[in-house]
């Protein structure tokens, strides 16, 4: 008789973004301190599946040599080494130069005129690492889905109409990076759909709030995708229409750049997603909401409304999520953020007691343990 399968799913914005193409590969080849520390965090938490946000690559994910280096020379090394036989660089819109100026001024140039903000194609990309087979041939990508084609899209407005011209709307995708449904084959025969994304942050915008609008609708894409028939309008990059099949096991994961209580975005988007009964409510908003003690050290310097218990970013925000479907049973969860006097504190704090983003990342790894009955 096959025993129940226990597994840990995580998301981690590793801040391995660099100013130039190829710089990350060079840093990884040079045994750089930051990826060393990131590897220590991943080795400590030991997720079976993890989404790495902000992992630079070539844009189309054609050359994964530096991802293999990270897996082989960092994650698999040492007494606590962990192996990920299945790795995938996800194609992205970031730094992909638009043929038109998105903002109606002059010739298009990066980073502002990328289909997703970026100084080069592949900056701020993301990757998936897994101990279990990735069913790449069954993936669904929504990288090319146009923002204008979402019913009642929250397109940014100015006094005389839409902020973007009709010509720009004909080419502007909704996803600032990618929205990827990547199925994973589990040992017990079940399939888990990883719904991975990294929406635009609601910053660097004018009164039209273009990035807040995009973030809101990027969240809505997955929200509609998991609810039938709301996702009927979605057409993936291979031409298949519709949302996720009813009853499928899924986990929404990534740096969603949205806090339900604080921050600059439109909070109703993330609030509605978290409250949806299609999600495991214990993890989304209940007793198994991922938490840590590390953020409490910053409570005195913040005016945030939300509890430091749930912060996943050094600026006092809950931005990073692992959200299982309602039919999945969760056992435990956490945010890996030790207090300043605890083991591995140097991975997060400098000697003066402030967050040290250069040591690892300004984000914290979030994990959820799931159990799959046969």
GROMACS .gro file of C-alpha atoms in nm:
model
  374
    1UNK     CA    1   0.000   0.000   0.000
    2UNK     CA    2   0.138   0.341  -0.099
    3UNK     CA    3   0.183   0.585   0.189
    4UNK     CA    4   0.053   0.943   0.169
    5UNK     CA    5   0.292   1.180  -0.006
    6UNK     CA    6   0.420   1.475   0.194
    7UNK     CA    7   0.588   1.758   0.006
    8UNK     CA    8   0.703   2.116   0.059
    9UNK     CA    9   0.626   2.386  -0.200
   10UNK     CA   10   0.800   2.723  -0.179
   11UNK     CA   11   0.844   3.056  -0.351
   12UNK     CA   12   1.151   3.274  -0.314
   13UNK     CA   13   1.233   3.605  -0.479
   14UNK     CA   14   1.610   3.555  -0.480
   15UNK     CA   15   1.699   3.903  -0.613
   16UNK     CA   16   1.949   3.753  -0.860
   17UNK     CA   17   1.881   4.036  -1.103
   18UNK     CA   18   2.181   4.215  -1.245
   19UNK     CA   19   2.237   4.536  -1.444
   20UNK     CA   20   2.371   4.364  -1.757
   21UNK     CA   21   2.303   4.043  -1.948
   22UNK     CA   22   2.547   3.768  -1.854
   23UNK     CA   23   2.642   3.931  -1.523
   24UNK     CA   24   2.454   3.673  -1.317
   25UNK     CA   25   2.625   3.388  -1.499
   26UNK     CA   26   2.962   3.554  -1.428
   27UNK     CA   27   2.878   3.597  -1.060
   28UNK     CA   28   2.772   3.235  -1.029
   29UNK     CA   29   3.093   3.120  -1.196
   30UNK     CA   30   3.292   3.332  -0.949
   31UNK     CA   31   3.142   3.170  -0.637
   32UNK     CA   32   2.967   3.491  -0.536
   33UNK     CA   33   2.861   3.549  -0.173
   34UNK     CA   34   2.495   3.625  -0.244
   35UNK     CA   35   2.408   3.297  -0.424
   36UNK     CA   36   2.607   3.112  -0.157
   37UNK     CA   37   2.377   3.255   0.107
   38UNK     CA   38   2.067   3.193  -0.100
   39UNK     CA   39   2.174   2.831  -0.133
   40UNK     CA   40   2.213   2.806   0.244
   41UNK     CA   41   1.855   2.928   0.286
   42UNK     CA   42   1.721   2.678   0.034
   43UNK     CA   43   1.925   2.397   0.190
   44UNK     CA   44   1.785   2.483   0.531
   45UNK     CA   45   1.420   2.493   0.421
   46UNK     CA   46   1.460   2.208   0.167
   47UNK     CA   47   1.154   2.258  -0.054
   48UNK     CA   48   1.061   1.980  -0.296
   49UNK     CA   49   0.942   2.240  -0.548
   50UNK     CA   50   1.046   2.605  -0.551
   51UNK     CA   51   0.978   2.903  -0.776
   52UNK     CA   52   1.273   3.142  -0.798
   53UNK     CA   53   1.164   3.495  -0.888
   54UNK     CA   54   1.420   3.748  -1.019
   55UNK     CA   55   1.660   3.500  -1.173
   56UNK     CA   56   1.808   3.666  -1.485
   57UNK     CA   57   1.838   3.468  -1.808
   58UNK     CA   58   1.837   3.511  -2.186
   59UNK     CA   59   1.467   3.597  -2.205
   60UNK     CA   60   1.350   3.286  -2.387
   61UNK     CA   61   1.507   3.042  -2.142
   62UNK     CA   62   1.709   2.875  -2.417
   63UNK     CA   63   2.039   2.865  -2.225
   64UNK     CA   64   2.003   2.729  -1.874
   65UNK     CA   65   2.376   2.677  -1.815
   66UNK     CA   66   2.395   2.921  -1.525
   67UNK     CA   67   2.082   2.770  -1.365
   68UNK     CA   68   2.255   2.431  -1.381
   69UNK     CA   69   2.562   2.591  -1.219
   70UNK     CA   70   2.345   2.726  -0.937
   71UNK     CA   71   2.193   2.381  -0.883
   72UNK     CA   72   2.521   2.190  -0.907
   73UNK     CA   73   2.779   2.421  -0.750
   74UNK     CA   74   2.565   2.589  -0.485
   75UNK     CA   75   2.251   2.393  -0.395
   76UNK     CA   76   2.396   2.043  -0.424
   77UNK     CA   77   2.722   2.122  -0.242
   78UNK     CA   78   2.811   2.046   0.118
   79UNK     CA   79   2.665   1.821   0.383
   80UNK     CA   80   2.323   1.981   0.343
   81UNK     CA   81   2.328   1.968  -0.038
   82UNK     CA   82   1.993   1.928  -0.212
   83UNK     CA   83   1.941   1.801  -0.567
   84UNK     CA   84   1.686   1.932  -0.814
   85UNK     CA   85   1.692   1.704  -1.120
   86UNK     CA   86   1.416   1.903  -1.292
   87UNK     CA   87   1.481   2.271  -1.370
   88UNK     CA   88   1.312   2.514  -1.603
   89UNK     CA   89   1.386   2.872  -1.707
   90UNK     CA   90   1.054   3.037  -1.791
   91UNK     CA   91   1.037   3.263  -2.100
   92UNK     CA   92   0.959   3.622  -2.002
   93UNK     CA   93   0.839   3.956  -2.138
   94UNK     CA   94   1.079   4.160  -1.924
   95UNK     CA   95   1.323   4.366  -2.128
   96UNK     CA   96   1.160   4.261  -2.456
   97UNK     CA   97   1.164   4.591  -2.646
   98UNK     CA   98   0.828   4.708  -2.773
   99UNK     CA   99   0.820   4.819  -3.138
  100UNK     CA  100   0.626   5.125  -3.018
  101UNK     CA  101   0.685   5.372  -2.741
  102UNK     CA  102   0.446   5.256  -2.470
  103UNK     CA  103   0.417   5.605  -2.328
  104UNK     CA  104   0.384   5.799  -2.655
  105UNK     CA  105   0.717   5.979  -2.641
  106UNK     CA  106   1.007   5.935  -2.884
  107UNK     CA  107   1.169   5.613  -2.995
  108UNK     CA  108   1.112   5.307  -2.775
  109UNK     CA  109   1.396   5.229  -2.536
  110UNK     CA  110   1.459   5.003  -2.240
  111UNK     CA  111   1.374   4.962  -1.962
  112UNK     CA  112   1.054   5.168  -1.975
  113UNK     CA  113   0.945   5.042  -2.318
  114UNK     CA  114   0.991   4.676  -2.247
  115UNK     CA  115   0.675   4.467  -2.280
  116UNK     CA  116   0.770   4.398  -1.920
  117UNK     CA  117   0.999   4.645  -1.741
  118UNK     CA  118   1.365   4.547  -1.782
  119UNK     CA  119   1.701   4.676  -1.904
  120UNK     CA  120   1.754   4.363  -2.117
  121UNK     CA  121   1.548   4.068  -2.227
  122UNK     CA  122   1.539   3.821  -1.938
  123UNK     CA  123   1.612   4.060  -1.653
  124UNK     CA  124   1.388   3.975  -1.355
  125UNK     CA  125   1.295   3.640  -1.511
  126UNK     CA  126   1.199   3.333  -1.310
  127UNK     CA  127   1.279   2.965  -1.283
  128UNK     CA  128   1.130   2.647  -1.137
  129UNK     CA  129   1.326   2.379  -0.950
  130UNK     CA  130   1.167   2.045  -0.867
  131UNK     CA  131   1.245   1.701  -0.728
  132UNK     CA  132   0.957   1.567  -0.936
  133UNK     CA  133   0.915   1.557  -1.317
  134UNK     CA  134   0.791   1.877  -1.481
  135UNK     CA  135   0.536   1.803  -1.754
  136UNK     CA  136   0.669   2.069  -1.988
  137UNK     CA  137   0.477   1.938  -2.287
  138UNK     CA  138   0.150   2.003  -2.098
  139UNK     CA  139   0.233   2.355  -1.979
  140UNK     CA  140   0.011   2.651  -2.059
  141UNK     CA  141   0.173   2.992  -2.093
  142UNK     CA  142  -0.017   3.322  -2.108
  143UNK     CA  143   0.280   3.540  -2.191
  144UNK     CA  144   0.124   3.670  -2.515
  145UNK     CA  145  -0.231   3.726  -2.391
  146UNK     CA  146  -0.317   4.092  -2.461
  147UNK     CA  147  -0.426   4.309  -2.172
  148UNK     CA  148  -0.707   4.463  -2.381
  149UNK     CA  149  -0.863   4.116  -2.429
  150UNK     CA  150  -0.949   4.073  -2.061
  151UNK     CA  151  -1.319   4.157  -2.019
  152UNK     CA  152  -1.361   4.478  -1.819
  153UNK     CA  153  -0.984   4.518  -1.798
  154UNK     CA  154  -0.865   4.783  -1.557
  155UNK     CA  155  -0.674   4.975  -1.822
  156UNK     CA  156  -0.508   5.293  -1.689
  157UNK     CA  157  -0.689   5.614  -1.773
  158UNK     CA  158  -0.597   5.977  -1.826
  159UNK     CA  159  -0.822   6.278  -1.879
  160UNK     CA  160  -0.893   6.209  -2.246
  161UNK     CA  161  -0.921   5.832  -2.234
  162UNK     CA  162  -0.692   5.534  -2.202
  163UNK     CA  163  -0.331   5.602  -2.108
  164UNK     CA  164  -0.216   5.364  -2.384
  165UNK     CA  165  -0.287   5.429  -2.751
  166UNK     CA  166  -0.492   5.182  -2.956
  167UNK     CA  167  -0.174   5.078  -3.138
  168UNK     CA  168   0.001   5.002  -2.808
  169UNK     CA  169  -0.298   4.803  -2.681
  170UNK     CA  170  -0.272   4.589  -2.995
  171UNK     CA  171   0.070   4.463  -2.881
  172UNK     CA  172   0.082   4.506  -2.501
  173UNK     CA  173   0.052   4.176  -2.311
  174UNK     CA  174  -0.113   4.164  -1.971
  175UNK     CA  175   0.166   3.957  -1.816
  176UNK     CA  176   0.468   4.168  -1.729
  177UNK     CA  177   0.677   3.850  -1.717
  178UNK     CA  178   0.471   3.534  -1.774
  179UNK     CA  179   0.177   3.344  -1.629
  180UNK     CA  180   0.267   2.977  -1.644
  181UNK     CA  181   0.056   2.673  -1.561
  182UNK     CA  182   0.323   2.406  -1.523
  183UNK     CA  183   0.197   2.058  -1.423
  184UNK     CA  184   0.417   1.842  -1.201
  185UNK     CA  185   0.395   1.462  -1.199
  186UNK     CA  186   0.385   1.341  -0.840
  187UNK     CA  187   0.507   0.995  -0.732
  188UNK     CA  188   0.158   0.887  -0.626
  189UNK     CA  189   0.022   0.943  -0.976
  190UNK     CA  190  -0.147   1.277  -0.912
  191UNK     CA  191  -0.065   1.596  -1.101
  192UNK     CA  192  -0.011   1.932  -0.932
  193UNK     CA  193  -0.049   2.248  -1.140
  194UNK     CA  194   0.202   2.520  -1.050
  195UNK     CA  195   0.045   2.856  -1.136
  196UNK     CA  196   0.355   3.076  -1.136
  197UNK     CA  197   0.381   3.448  -1.196
  198UNK     CA  198   0.550   3.770  -1.082
  199UNK     CA  199   0.316   4.065  -1.148
  200UNK     CA  200   0.435   4.422  -1.199
  201UNK     CA  201   0.502   4.614  -0.877
  202UNK     CA  202   0.266   4.909  -0.818
  203UNK     CA  203   0.549   5.167  -0.824
  204UNK     CA  204   0.714   5.417  -1.062
  205UNK     CA  205   0.387   5.542  -1.208
  206UNK     CA  206   0.192   5.862  -1.252
  207UNK     CA  207  -0.166   5.956  -1.165
  208UNK     CA  208  -0.288   5.701  -1.422
  209UNK     CA  209  -0.148   5.426  -1.193
  210UNK     CA  210  -0.057   5.208  -1.489
  211UNK     CA  211   0.151   4.959  -1.287
  212UNK     CA  212  -0.111   4.930  -1.013
  213UNK     CA  213  -0.371   4.860  -1.283
  214UNK     CA  214  -0.152   4.597  -1.444
  215UNK     CA  215  -0.077   4.431  -1.111
  216UNK     CA  216  -0.450   4.415  -1.035
  217UNK     CA  217  -0.532   4.247  -1.365
  218UNK     CA  218  -0.231   4.013  -1.353
  219UNK     CA  219  -0.371   3.883  -1.023
  220UNK     CA  220  -0.714   3.863  -1.180
  221UNK     CA  221  -0.581   3.643  -1.462
  222UNK     CA  222  -0.509   3.359  -1.217
  223UNK     CA  223  -0.823   3.437  -1.018
  224UNK     CA  224  -1.035   3.393  -1.331
  225UNK     CA  225  -0.829   3.094  -1.444
  226UNK     CA  226  -0.915   2.886  -1.135
  227UNK     CA  227  -1.288   2.972  -1.149
  228UNK     CA  228  -1.511   2.825  -1.413
  229UNK     CA  229  -1.657   2.981  -1.623
  230UNK     CA  230  -1.487   3.315  -1.547
  231UNK     CA  231  -1.173   3.209  -1.734
  232UNK     CA  232  -1.352   3.120  -2.058
  233UNK     CA  233  -1.195   3.417  -2.240
  234UNK     CA  234  -0.834   3.321  -2.169
  235UNK     CA  235  -0.634   3.197  -2.468
  236UNK     CA  236  -0.289   3.059  -2.400
  237UNK     CA  237   0.016   3.099  -2.623
  238UNK     CA  238  -0.061   2.775  -2.811
  239UNK     CA  239  -0.419   2.884  -2.887
  240UNK     CA  240  -0.605   2.676  -2.627
  241UNK     CA  241  -0.899   2.859  -2.473
  242UNK     CA  242  -1.043   2.844  -2.122
  243UNK     CA  243  -0.936   2.813  -1.762
  244UNK     CA  244  -0.812   2.532  -1.543
  245UNK     CA  245  -1.015   2.213  -1.557
  246UNK     CA  246  -1.253   2.168  -1.266
  247UNK     CA  247  -1.117   1.964  -0.977
  248UNK     CA  248  -0.750   2.003  -1.071
  249UNK     CA  249  -0.500   2.035  -0.787
  250UNK     CA  250  -0.311   2.365  -0.807
  251UNK     CA  251  -0.086   2.603  -0.617
  252UNK     CA  252  -0.063   2.974  -0.702
  253UNK     CA  253   0.287   3.087  -0.615
  254UNK     CA  254   0.518   3.380  -0.664
  255UNK     CA  255   0.606   3.733  -0.564
  256UNK     CA  256   0.262   3.883  -0.631
  257UNK     CA  257   0.371   4.238  -0.540
  258UNK     CA  258   0.043   4.289  -0.356
  259UNK     CA  259  -0.033   4.321   0.016
  260UNK     CA  260  -0.394   4.291   0.132
  261UNK     CA  261  -0.349   4.560   0.399
  262UNK     CA  262  -0.062   4.791   0.304
  263UNK     CA  263   0.139   4.916   0.007
  264UNK     CA  264   0.060   5.120  -0.301
  265UNK     CA  265  -0.150   4.887  -0.513
  266UNK     CA  266  -0.525   4.829  -0.552
  267UNK     CA  267  -0.580   4.598  -0.257
  268UNK     CA  268  -0.916   4.461  -0.365
  269UNK     CA  269  -0.742   4.236  -0.620
  270UNK     CA  270  -0.531   4.045  -0.369
  271UNK     CA  271  -0.807   4.062  -0.107
  272UNK     CA  272  -1.055   3.897  -0.342
  273UNK     CA  273  -0.809   3.628  -0.444
  274UNK     CA  274  -0.715   3.539  -0.087
  275UNK     CA  275  -1.080   3.517   0.021
  276UNK     CA  276  -1.188   3.292  -0.265
  277UNK     CA  277  -1.321   2.953  -0.147
  278UNK     CA  278  -1.134   2.790  -0.437
  279UNK     CA  279  -0.821   2.835  -0.221
  280UNK     CA  280  -0.726   2.657   0.101
  281UNK     CA  281  -0.851   2.926   0.338
  282UNK     CA  282  -0.642   2.801   0.627
  283UNK     CA  283  -0.327   2.891   0.431
  284UNK     CA  284  -0.461   3.203   0.258
  285UNK     CA  285  -0.605   3.380   0.562
  286UNK     CA  286  -0.635   3.135   0.851
  287UNK     CA  287  -0.427   2.955   1.110
  288UNK     CA  288  -0.177   2.818   0.855
  289UNK     CA  289  -0.101   3.155   0.701
  290UNK     CA  290   0.281   3.153   0.656
  291UNK     CA  291   0.444   3.347   0.940
  292UNK     CA  292   0.776   3.424   1.110
  293UNK     CA  293   0.916   3.626   1.399
  294UNK     CA  294   1.185   3.810   1.203
  295UNK     CA  295   0.971   4.103   1.092
  296UNK     CA  296   0.888   4.210   1.447
  297UNK     CA  297   1.234   4.367   1.478
  298UNK     CA  298   1.120   4.630   1.224
  299UNK     CA  299   0.783   4.701   1.381
  300UNK     CA  300   0.896   5.021   1.553
  301UNK     CA  301   1.022   5.173   1.227
  302UNK     CA  302   0.708   5.097   1.022
  303UNK     CA  303   0.361   5.247   1.012
  304UNK     CA  304   0.210   4.942   0.846
  305UNK     CA  305  -0.137   4.820   0.940
  306UNK     CA  306  -0.061   4.452   0.881
  307UNK     CA  307   0.105   4.229   1.138
  308UNK     CA  308   0.484   4.179   1.109
  309UNK     CA  309   0.408   3.812   1.163
  310UNK     CA  310   0.309   3.780   0.797
  311UNK     CA  311   0.561   4.008   0.631
  312UNK     CA  312   0.768   3.855   0.354
  313UNK     CA  313   0.959   4.169   0.251
  314UNK     CA  314   1.206   4.381   0.445
  315UNK     CA  315   0.989   4.692   0.394
  316UNK     CA  316   0.709   4.540   0.598
  317UNK     CA  317   0.480   4.387   0.335
  318UNK     CA  318   0.324   4.050   0.259
  319UNK     CA  319   0.413   4.010  -0.108
  320UNK     CA  320   0.512   3.644  -0.155
  321UNK     CA  321   0.257   3.363  -0.159
  322UNK     CA  322   0.209   2.987  -0.182
  323UNK     CA  323  -0.168   2.937  -0.217
  324UNK     CA  324  -0.290   2.577  -0.252
  325UNK     CA  325  -0.632   2.487  -0.388
  326UNK     CA  326  -0.913   2.412  -0.145
  327UNK     CA  327  -0.895   2.038  -0.210
  328UNK     CA  328  -0.535   2.012  -0.092
  329UNK     CA  329  -0.457   1.942   0.272
  330UNK     CA  330  -0.189   2.162   0.429
  331UNK     CA  331   0.009   2.048   0.731
  332UNK     CA  332   0.235   2.344   0.808
  333UNK     CA  333   0.374   2.664   0.660
  334UNK     CA  334   0.625   2.937   0.728
  335UNK     CA  335   0.823   3.240   0.624
  336UNK     CA  336   1.195   3.181   0.668
  337UNK     CA  337   1.304   3.495   0.851
  338UNK     CA  338   1.505   3.428   1.171
  339UNK     CA  339   1.527   3.690   1.440
  340UNK     CA  340   1.851   3.887   1.471
  341UNK     CA  341   1.991   3.666   1.749
  342UNK     CA  342   1.903   3.330   1.591
  343UNK     CA  343   2.093   3.079   1.377
  344UNK     CA  344   2.158   3.204   1.021
  345UNK     CA  345   2.072   3.563   1.117
  346UNK     CA  346   2.371   3.683   0.913
  347UNK     CA  347   2.184   3.578   0.598
  348UNK     CA  348   1.929   3.852   0.665
  349UNK     CA  349   2.069   4.113   0.905
  350UNK     CA  350   2.381   4.328   0.906
  351UNK     CA  351   2.592   4.392   1.217
  352UNK     CA  352   2.390   4.704   1.300
  353UNK     CA  353   2.071   4.501   1.313
  354UNK     CA  354   1.915   4.621   0.988
  355UNK     CA  355   1.799   4.405   0.694
  356UNK     CA  356   2.090   4.333   0.460
  357UNK     CA  357   1.947   4.278   0.112
  358UNK     CA  358   2.298   4.231  -0.031
  359UNK     CA  359   2.351   3.925   0.189
  360UNK     CA  360   2.067   3.732   0.025
  361UNK     CA  361   1.747   3.909  -0.079
  362UNK     CA  362   1.501   4.176   0.031
  363UNK     CA  363   1.232   3.905   0.015
  364UNK     CA  364   1.185   3.601   0.236
  365UNK     CA  365   1.125   3.243   0.131
  366UNK     CA  366   0.765   3.126   0.189
  367UNK     CA  367   0.681   2.755   0.217
  368UNK     CA  368   0.378   2.531   0.265
  369UNK     CA  369   0.378   2.159   0.347
  370UNK     CA  370   0.110   1.957   0.168
  371UNK     CA  371  -0.005   1.598   0.204
  372UNK     CA  372  -0.151   1.398  -0.083
  373UNK     CA  373  -0.359   1.096   0.005
  374UNK     CA  374  -0.348   0.810  -0.243
   0.00000   0.00000   0.00000
